[in-house]
Amino acid sequence: MNPQESSSPVVQAEMLIRRPVEEVFDAFVNPEITTKFWFTKSSGTLAKGKVIRWEWKMNGVWDKIFVRDLEVNRRIVIEFSDRTFMEWTFLEKPENHTFVRIEHYGFDSYNVASVNRAMDSMGNLTAVLCGLKALLEHHIRLYFIEDQNPDILVQQ
């Protein structure tokens, strides 16, 4: 599915990360790193054709995702169980920097519920990229995602 051809909301978040593309790509593929800035648990490393379970303990939710495509250090495309898609592109920049773009698309239509889900996704993806930037550039774990629901105890 090409998000530009969609008649539904398309979310886009992007940021420059001052780390080599291999390191930034690995942060999304390797759950030992991803759990430090996004979800709390994963059933495995991302690989093309695999089904992976991601959990967000702080929200009491989980999802099974299907890895539709994976080009090392260039691109990842996953499909969520709600039939929406998320695509990461990694652009290598000078001085070992990486520009990351994340798109979330495939929402039902431009109805109120879909627009609200897209807006929620935009906020979450922005927090994910900020958390990633702090982790990789400054070795600081910010707990952006975990702290969105402070009423649920999350063991660190």
JSON list of C-alpha atoms in Angstrom, two decimals:
[
{"chain": "A", "resi": 1, "resn": "MET", "atom": "CA", "xyz": [0.00, 0.00, 0.00]},
{"chain": "A", "resi": 2, "resn": "ASN", "atom": "CA", "xyz": [1.32, 3.42, -0.94]},
{"chain": "A", "resi": 3, "resn": "PRO", "atom": "CA", "xyz": [0.35, 5.99, 1.74]},
{"chain": "A", "resi": 4, "resn": "GLN", "atom": "CA", "xyz": [0.34, 8.80, -0.81]},
{"chain": "A", "resi": 5, "resn": "GLU", "atom": "CA", "xyz": [-2.51, 7.06, -2.68]},
{"chain": "A", "resi": 6, "resn": "SER", "atom": "CA", "xyz": [-4.59, 6.67, 0.48]},
{"chain": "A", "resi": 7, "resn": "SER", "atom": "CA", "xyz": [-7.81, 8.53, 1.21]},
{"chain": "A", "resi": 8, "resn": "SER", "atom": "CA", "xyz": [-7.23, 8.17, 4.94]},
{"chain": "A", "resi": 9, "resn": "PRO", "atom": "CA", "xyz": [-4.94, 9.95, 7.42]},
{"chain": "A", "resi": 10, "resn": "VAL", "atom": "CA", "xyz": [-1.19, 9.44, 7.09]},
{"chain": "A", "resi": 11, "resn": "VAL", "atom": "CA", "xyz": [0.96, 10.17, 10.12]},
{"chain": "A", "resi": 12, "resn": "GLN", "atom": "CA", "xyz": [4.56, 11.21, 9.64]},
{"chain": "A", "resi": 13, "resn": "ALA", "atom": "CA", "xyz": [7.23, 11.85, 12.27]},
{"chain": "A", "resi": 14, "resn": "GLU", "atom": "CA", "xyz": [10.87, 12.43, 11.46]},
{"chain": "A", "resi": 15, "resn": "MET", "atom": "CA", "xyz": [14.09, 13.39, 13.20]},
{"chain": "A", "resi": 16, "resn": "LEU", "atom": "CA", "xyz": [17.84, 13.58, 12.76]},
{"chain": "A", "resi": 17, "resn": "ILE", "atom": "CA", "xyz": [19.69, 11.21, 15.07]},
{"chain": "A", "resi": 18, "resn": "ARG", "atom": "CA", "xyz": [23.40, 11.95, 15.44]},
{"chain": "A", "resi": 19, "resn": "ARG", "atom": "CA", "xyz": [24.48, 8.32, 15.25]},
{"chain": "A", "resi": 20, "resn": "PRO", "atom": "CA", "xyz": [25.46, 5.99, 12.37]},
{"chain": "A", "resi": 21, "resn": "VAL", "atom": "CA", "xyz": [22.64, 4.45, 10.36]},
{"chain": "A", "resi": 22, "resn": "GLU", "atom": "CA", "xyz": [23.56, 0.92, 11.48]},
{"chain": "A", "resi": 23, "resn": "GLU", "atom": "CA", "xyz": [23.08, 1.88, 15.12]},
{"chain": "A", "resi": 24, "resn": "VAL", "atom": "CA", "xyz": [19.79, 3.70, 14.53]},
{"chain": "A", "resi": 25, "resn": "PHE", "atom": "CA", "xyz": [18.38, 0.87, 12.41]},
{"chain": "A", "resi": 26, "resn": "ASP", "atom": "CA", "xyz": [19.40, -1.70, 15.03]},
{"chain": "A", "resi": 27, "resn": "ALA", "atom": "CA", "xyz": [17.57, 0.30, 17.71]},
{"chain": "A", "resi": 28, "resn": "PHE", "atom": "CA", "xyz": [14.27, -0.48, 15.95]},
{"chain": "A", "resi": 29, "resn": "VAL", "atom": "CA", "xyz": [15.09, -4.09, 15.01]},
{"chain": "A", "resi": 30, "resn": "ASN", "atom": "CA", "xyz": [16.63, -5.23, 18.30]},
{"chain": "A", "resi": 31, "resn": "PRO", "atom": "CA", "xyz": [14.10, -5.36, 21.15]},
{"chain": "A", "resi": 32, "resn": "GLU", "atom": "CA", "xyz": [16.84, -5.12, 23.77]},
{"chain": "A", "resi": 33, "resn": "ILE", "atom": "CA", "xyz": [17.27, -1.52, 22.59]},
{"chain": "A", "resi": 34, "resn": "THR", "atom": "CA", "xyz": [13.70, -0.73, 21.47]},
{"chain": "A", "resi": 35, "resn": "THR", "atom": "CA", "xyz": [12.31, -1.57, 24.91]},
{"chain": "A", "resi": 36, "resn": "LYS", "atom": "CA", "xyz": [14.36, 1.31, 26.30]},
{"chain": "A", "resi": 37, "resn": "PHE", "atom": "CA", "xyz": [12.40, 3.92, 24.33]},
{"chain": "A", "resi": 38, "resn": "TRP", "atom": "CA", "xyz": [9.12, 2.41, 23.03]},
{"chain": "A", "resi": 39, "resn": "PHE", "atom": "CA", "xyz": [7.38, -0.85, 23.99]},
{"chain": "A", "resi": 40, "resn": "THR", "atom": "CA", "xyz": [8.16, -2.85, 27.12]},
{"chain": "A", "resi": 41, "resn": "LYS", "atom": "CA", "xyz": [8.44, -6.38, 25.73]},
{"chain": "A", "resi": 42, "resn": "SER", "atom": "CA", "xyz": [8.91, -8.14, 22.40]},
{"chain": "A", "resi": 43, "resn": "SER", "atom": "CA", "xyz": [8.84, -11.77, 21.34]},
{"chain": "A", "resi": 44, "resn": "GLY", "atom": "CA", "xyz": [11.83, -11.33, 19.05]},
{"chain": "A", "resi": 45, "resn": "THR", "atom": "CA", "xyz": [14.03, -9.42, 16.66]},
{"chain": "A", "resi": 46, "resn": "LEU", "atom": "CA", "xyz": [12.42, -7.98, 13.53]},
{"chain": "A", "resi": 47, "resn": "ALA", "atom": "CA", "xyz": [13.05, -9.98, 10.35]},
{"chain": "A", "resi": 48, "resn": "LYS", "atom": "CA", "xyz": [11.16, -10.03, 7.07]},
{"chain": "A", "resi": 49, "resn": "GLY", "atom": "CA", "xyz": [8.21, -12.44, 7.18]},
{"chain": "A", "resi": 50, "resn": "LYS", "atom": "CA", "xyz": [8.19, -12.82, 10.98]},
{"chain": "A", "resi": 51, "resn": "VAL", "atom": "CA", "xyz": [5.23, -12.26, 13.29]},
{"chain": "A", "resi": 52, "resn": "ILE", "atom": "CA", "xyz": [6.29, -10.54, 16.50]},
{"chain": "A", "resi": 53, "resn": "ARG", "atom": "CA", "xyz": [4.34, -9.71, 19.64]},
{"chain": "A", "resi": 54, "resn": "TRP", "atom": "CA", "xyz": [4.93, -6.27, 21.16]},
{"chain": "A", "resi": 55, "resn": "GLU", "atom": "CA", "xyz": [3.65, -5.33, 24.62]},
{"chain": "A", "resi": 56, "resn": "TRP", "atom": "CA", "xyz": [3.10, -1.96, 26.26]},
{"chain": "A", "resi": 57, "resn": "LYS", "atom": "CA", "xyz": [2.85, -2.99, 29.90]},
{"chain": "A", "resi": 58, "resn": "MET", "atom": "CA", "xyz": [2.13, 0.57, 31.04]},
{"chain": "A", "resi": 59, "resn": "ASN", "atom": "CA", "xyz": [-1.07, 0.59, 28.98]},
{"chain": "A", "resi": 60, "resn": "GLY", "atom": "CA", "xyz": [-1.98, -3.06, 29.48]},
{"chain": "A", "resi": 61, "resn": "VAL", "atom": "CA", "xyz": [-2.01, -3.67, 25.71]},
{"chain": "A", "resi": 62, "resn": "TRP", "atom": "CA", "xyz": [-0.17, -5.81, 23.20]},
{"chain": "A", "resi": 63, "resn": "ASP", "atom": "CA", "xyz": [-0.26, -6.42, 19.46]},
{"chain": "A", "resi": 64, "resn": "LYS", "atom": "CA", "xyz": [1.05, -8.92, 16.97]},
{"chain": "A", "resi": 65, "resn": "ILE", "atom": "CA", "xyz": [2.82, -7.30, 14.08]},
{"chain": "A", "resi": 66, "resn": "PHE", "atom": "CA", "xyz": [3.84, -8.80, 10.76]},
{"chain": "A", "resi": 67, "resn": "VAL", "atom": "CA", "xyz": [7.16, -7.68, 9.27]},
{"chain": "A", "resi": 68, "resn": "ARG", "atom": "CA", "xyz": [6.22, -7.14, 5.62]},
{"chain": "A", "resi": 69, "resn": "ASP", "atom": "CA", "xyz": [9.57, -5.82, 4.45]},
{"chain": "A", "resi": 70, "resn": "LEU", "atom": "CA", "xyz": [13.01, -5.16, 5.89]},
{"chain": "A", "resi": 71, "resn": "GLU", "atom": "CA", "xyz": [15.99, -3.73, 4.01]},
{"chain": "A", "resi": 72, "resn": "VAL", "atom": "CA", "xyz": [18.97, -3.55, 6.35]},
{"chain": "A", "resi": 73, "resn": "ASN", "atom": "CA", "xyz": [19.86, 0.04, 7.28]},
{"chain": "A", "resi": 74, "resn": "ARG", "atom": "CA", "xyz": [17.31, 1.42, 4.78]},
{"chain": "A", "resi": 75, "resn": "ARG", "atom": "CA", "xyz": [13.69, 0.49, 5.46]},
{"chain": "A", "resi": 76, "resn": "ILE", "atom": "CA", "xyz": [11.26, -1.46, 7.66]},
{"chain": "A", "resi": 77, "resn": "VAL", "atom": "CA", "xyz": [7.55, -2.01, 6.95]},
{"chain": "A", "resi": 78, "resn": "ILE", "atom": "CA", "xyz": [5.26, -3.67, 9.48]},
{"chain": "A", "resi": 79, "resn": "GLU", "atom": "CA", "xyz": [1.56, -4.41, 9.56]},
{"chain": "A", "resi": 80, "resn": "PHE", "atom": "CA", "xyz": [-0.37, -4.17, 12.81]},
{"chain": "A", "resi": 81, "resn": "SER", "atom": "CA", "xyz": [-3.28, -6.47, 13.64]},
{"chain": "A", "resi": 82, "resn": "ASP", "atom": "CA", "xyz": [-5.71, -3.59, 12.90]},
{"chain": "A", "resi": 83, "resn": "ARG", "atom": "CA", "xyz": [-4.41, -3.68, 9.29]},
{"chain": "A", "resi": 84, "resn": "THR", "atom": "CA", "xyz": [-2.58, -0.35, 9.55]},
{"chain": "A", "resi": 85, "resn": "PHE", "atom": "CA", "xyz": [1.02, -0.11, 8.42]},
{"chain": "A", "resi": 86, "resn": "MET", "atom": "CA", "xyz": [4.12, 1.57, 9.79]},
{"chain": "A", "resi": 87, "resn": "GLU", "atom": "CA", "xyz": [7.13, 2.29, 7.63]},
{"chain": "A", "resi": 88, "resn": "TRP", "atom": "CA", "xyz": [10.55, 3.51, 8.73]},
{"chain": "A", "resi": 89, "resn": "THR", "atom": "CA", "xyz": [13.08, 4.93, 6.31]},
{"chain": "A", "resi": 90, "resn": "PHE", "atom": "CA", "xyz": [16.67, 5.54, 7.33]},
{"chain": "A", "resi": 91, "resn": "LEU", "atom": "CA", "xyz": [18.67, 8.08, 5.37]},
{"chain": "A", "resi": 92, "resn": "GLU", "atom": "CA", "xyz": [22.41, 8.19, 5.96]},
{"chain": "A", "resi": 93, "resn": "LYS", "atom": "CA", "xyz": [23.67, 11.74, 6.40]},
{"chain": "A", "resi": 94, "resn": "PRO", "atom": "CA", "xyz": [27.18, 13.25, 6.64]},
{"chain": "A", "resi": 95, "resn": "GLU", "atom": "CA", "xyz": [29.16, 12.92, 9.87]},
{"chain": "A", "resi": 96, "resn": "ASN", "atom": "CA", "xyz": [27.61, 9.54, 10.74]},
{"chain": "A", "resi": 97, "resn": "HIS", "atom": "CA", "xyz": [24.15, 11.03, 11.26]},
{"chain": "A", "resi": 98, "resn": "THR", "atom": "CA", "xyz": [20.86, 9.37, 10.32]},
{"chain": "A", "resi": 99, "resn": "PHE", "atom": "CA", "xyz": [17.56, 10.95, 9.33]},
{"chain": "A", "resi": 100, "resn": "VAL", "atom": "CA", "xyz": [14.66, 8.72, 10.39]},
{"chain": "A", "resi": 101, "resn": "ARG", "atom": "CA", "xyz": [11.17, 9.07, 8.94]},
{"chain": "A", "resi": 102, "resn": "ILE", "atom": "CA", "xyz": [8.27, 7.04, 10.31]},
{"chain": "A", "resi": 103, "resn": "GLU", "atom": "CA", "xyz": [4.91, 6.87, 8.54]},
{"chain": "A", "resi": 104, "resn": "HIS", "atom": "CA", "xyz": [1.79, 5.22, 9.97]},
{"chain": "A", "resi": 105, "resn": "TYR", "atom": "CA", "xyz": [-0.97, 4.70, 7.41]},
{"chain": "A", "resi": 106, "resn": "GLY", "atom": "CA", "xyz": [-3.88, 2.49, 6.41]},
{"chain": "A", "resi": 107, "resn": "PHE", "atom": "CA", "xyz": [-6.46, 3.97, 8.78]},
{"chain": "A", "resi": 108, "resn": "ASP", "atom": "CA", "xyz": [-10.07, 3.29, 7.77]},
{"chain": "A", "resi": 109, "resn": "SER", "atom": "CA", "xyz": [-11.00, 6.73, 6.44]},
{"chain": "A", "resi": 110, "resn": "TYR", "atom": "CA", "xyz": [-11.27, 10.36, 7.43]},
{"chain": "A", "resi": 111, "resn": "ASN", "atom": "CA", "xyz": [-13.88, 9.70, 10.10]},
{"chain": "A", "resi": 112, "resn": "VAL", "atom": "CA", "xyz": [-13.54, 11.11, 13.62]},
{"chain": "A", "resi": 113, "resn": "ALA", "atom": "CA", "xyz": [-12.29, 7.82, 15.12]},
{"chain": "A", "resi": 114, "resn": "SER", "atom": "CA", "xyz": [-9.57, 7.38, 12.48]},
{"chain": "A", "resi": 115, "resn": "VAL", "atom": "CA", "xyz": [-8.42, 10.97, 12.76]},
{"chain": "A", "resi": 116, "resn": "ASN", "atom": "CA", "xyz": [-8.23, 10.62, 16.56]},
{"chain": "A", "resi": 117, "resn": "ARG", "atom": "CA", "xyz": [-6.19, 7.41, 16.21]},
{"chain": "A", "resi": 118, "resn": "ALA", "atom": "CA", "xyz": [-3.87, 9.13, 13.74]},
{"chain": "A", "resi": 119, "resn": "MET", "atom": "CA", "xyz": [-3.38, 12.10, 16.07]},
{"chain": "A", "resi": 120, "resn": "ASP", "atom": "CA", "xyz": [-2.61, 9.75, 18.96]},
{"chain": "A", "resi": 121, "resn": "SER", "atom": "CA", "xyz": [-0.11, 7.91, 16.76]},
{"chain": "A", "resi": 122, "resn": "MET", "atom": "CA", "xyz": [1.58, 11.20, 15.81]},
{"chain": "A", "resi": 123, "resn": "GLY", "atom": "CA", "xyz": [2.13, 12.11, 19.44]},
{"chain": "A", "resi": 124, "resn": "ASN", "atom": "CA", "xyz": [3.42, 8.65, 20.29]},
{"chain": "A", "resi": 125, "resn": "LEU", "atom": "CA", "xyz": [5.82, 8.51, 17.33]},
{"chain": "A", "resi": 126, "resn": "THR", "atom": "CA", "xyz": [7.20, 11.93, 18.18]},
{"chain": "A", "resi": 127, "resn": "ALA", "atom": "CA", "xyz": [7.84, 10.72, 21.75]},
{"chain": "A", "resi": 128, "resn": "VAL", "atom": "CA", "xyz": [9.45, 7.54, 20.38]},
{"chain": "A", "resi": 129, "resn": "LEU", "atom": "CA", "xyz": [11.87, 9.53, 18.22]},
{"chain": "A", "resi": 130, "resn": "CYS", "atom": "CA", "xyz": [12.70, 11.93, 21.06]},
{"chain": "A", "resi": 131, "resn": "GLY", "atom": "CA", "xyz": [13.33, 8.98, 23.37]},
{"chain": "A", "resi": 132, "resn": "LEU", "atom": "CA", "xyz": [15.52, 7.31, 20.75]},
{"chain": "A", "resi": 133, "resn": "LYS", "atom": "CA", "xyz": [17.51, 10.51, 20.23]},
{"chain": "A", "resi": 134, "resn": "ALA", "atom": "CA", "xyz": [18.16, 10.92, 23.97]},
{"chain": "A", "resi": 135, "resn": "LEU", "atom": "CA", "xyz": [19.11, 7.26, 24.33]},
{"chain": "A", "resi": 136, "resn": "LEU", "atom": "CA", "xyz": [21.51, 7.02, 21.38]},
{"chain": "A", "resi": 137, "resn": "GLU", "atom": "CA", "xyz": [23.04, 10.49, 21.49]},
{"chain": "A", "resi": 138, "resn": "HIS", "atom": "CA", "xyz": [23.22, 11.06, 25.25]},
{"chain": "A", "resi": 139, "resn": "HIS", "atom": "CA", "xyz": [22.75, 7.60, 26.82]},
{"chain": "A", "resi": 140, "resn": "ILE", "atom": "CA", "xyz": [19.71, 8.88, 28.73]},
{"chain": "A", "resi": 141, "resn": "ARG", "atom": "CA", "xyz": [16.51, 6.87, 29.09]},
{"chain": "A", "resi": 142, "resn": "LEU", "atom": "CA", "xyz": [13.62, 9.35, 29.27]},
{"chain": "A", "resi": 143, "resn": "TYR", "atom": "CA", "xyz": [10.61, 7.02, 29.85]},
{"chain": "A", "resi": 144, "resn": "PHE", "atom": "CA", "xyz": [8.35, 9.12, 27.58]},
{"chain": "A", "resi": 145, "resn": "ILE", "atom": "CA", "xyz": [6.08, 6.24, 26.65]},
{"chain": "A", "resi": 146, "resn": "GLU", "atom": "CA", "xyz": [6.01, 4.62, 30.09]},
{"chain": "A", "resi": 147, "resn": "ASP", "atom": "CA", "xyz": [5.12, 7.92, 31.77]},
{"chain": "A", "resi": 148, "resn": "GLN", "atom": "CA", "xyz": [2.06, 8.50, 29.60]},
{"chain": "A", "resi": 149, "resn": "ASN", "atom": "CA", "xyz": [0.16, 6.24, 31.98]},
{"chain": "A", "resi": 150, "resn": "PRO", "atom": "CA", "xyz": [1.61, 6.84, 35.47]},
{"chain": "A", "resi": 151, "resn": "ASP", "atom": "CA", "xyz": [-1.23, 5.04, 37.26]},
{"chain": "A", "resi": 152, "resn": "ILE", "atom": "CA", "xyz": [0.07, 1.64, 36.15]},
{"chain": "A", "resi": 153, "resn": "LEU", "atom": "CA", "xyz": [3.22, 0.59, 37.95]},
{"chain": "A", "resi": 154, "resn": "VAL", "atom": "CA", "xyz": [5.97, -0.26, 35.51]},
{"chain": "A", "resi": 155, "resn": "GLN", "atom": "CA", "xyz": [8.94, -2.11, 36.91]},
{"chain": "A", "resi": 156, "resn": "GLN", "atom": "CA", "xyz": [12.08, -0.69, 35.40]}
]
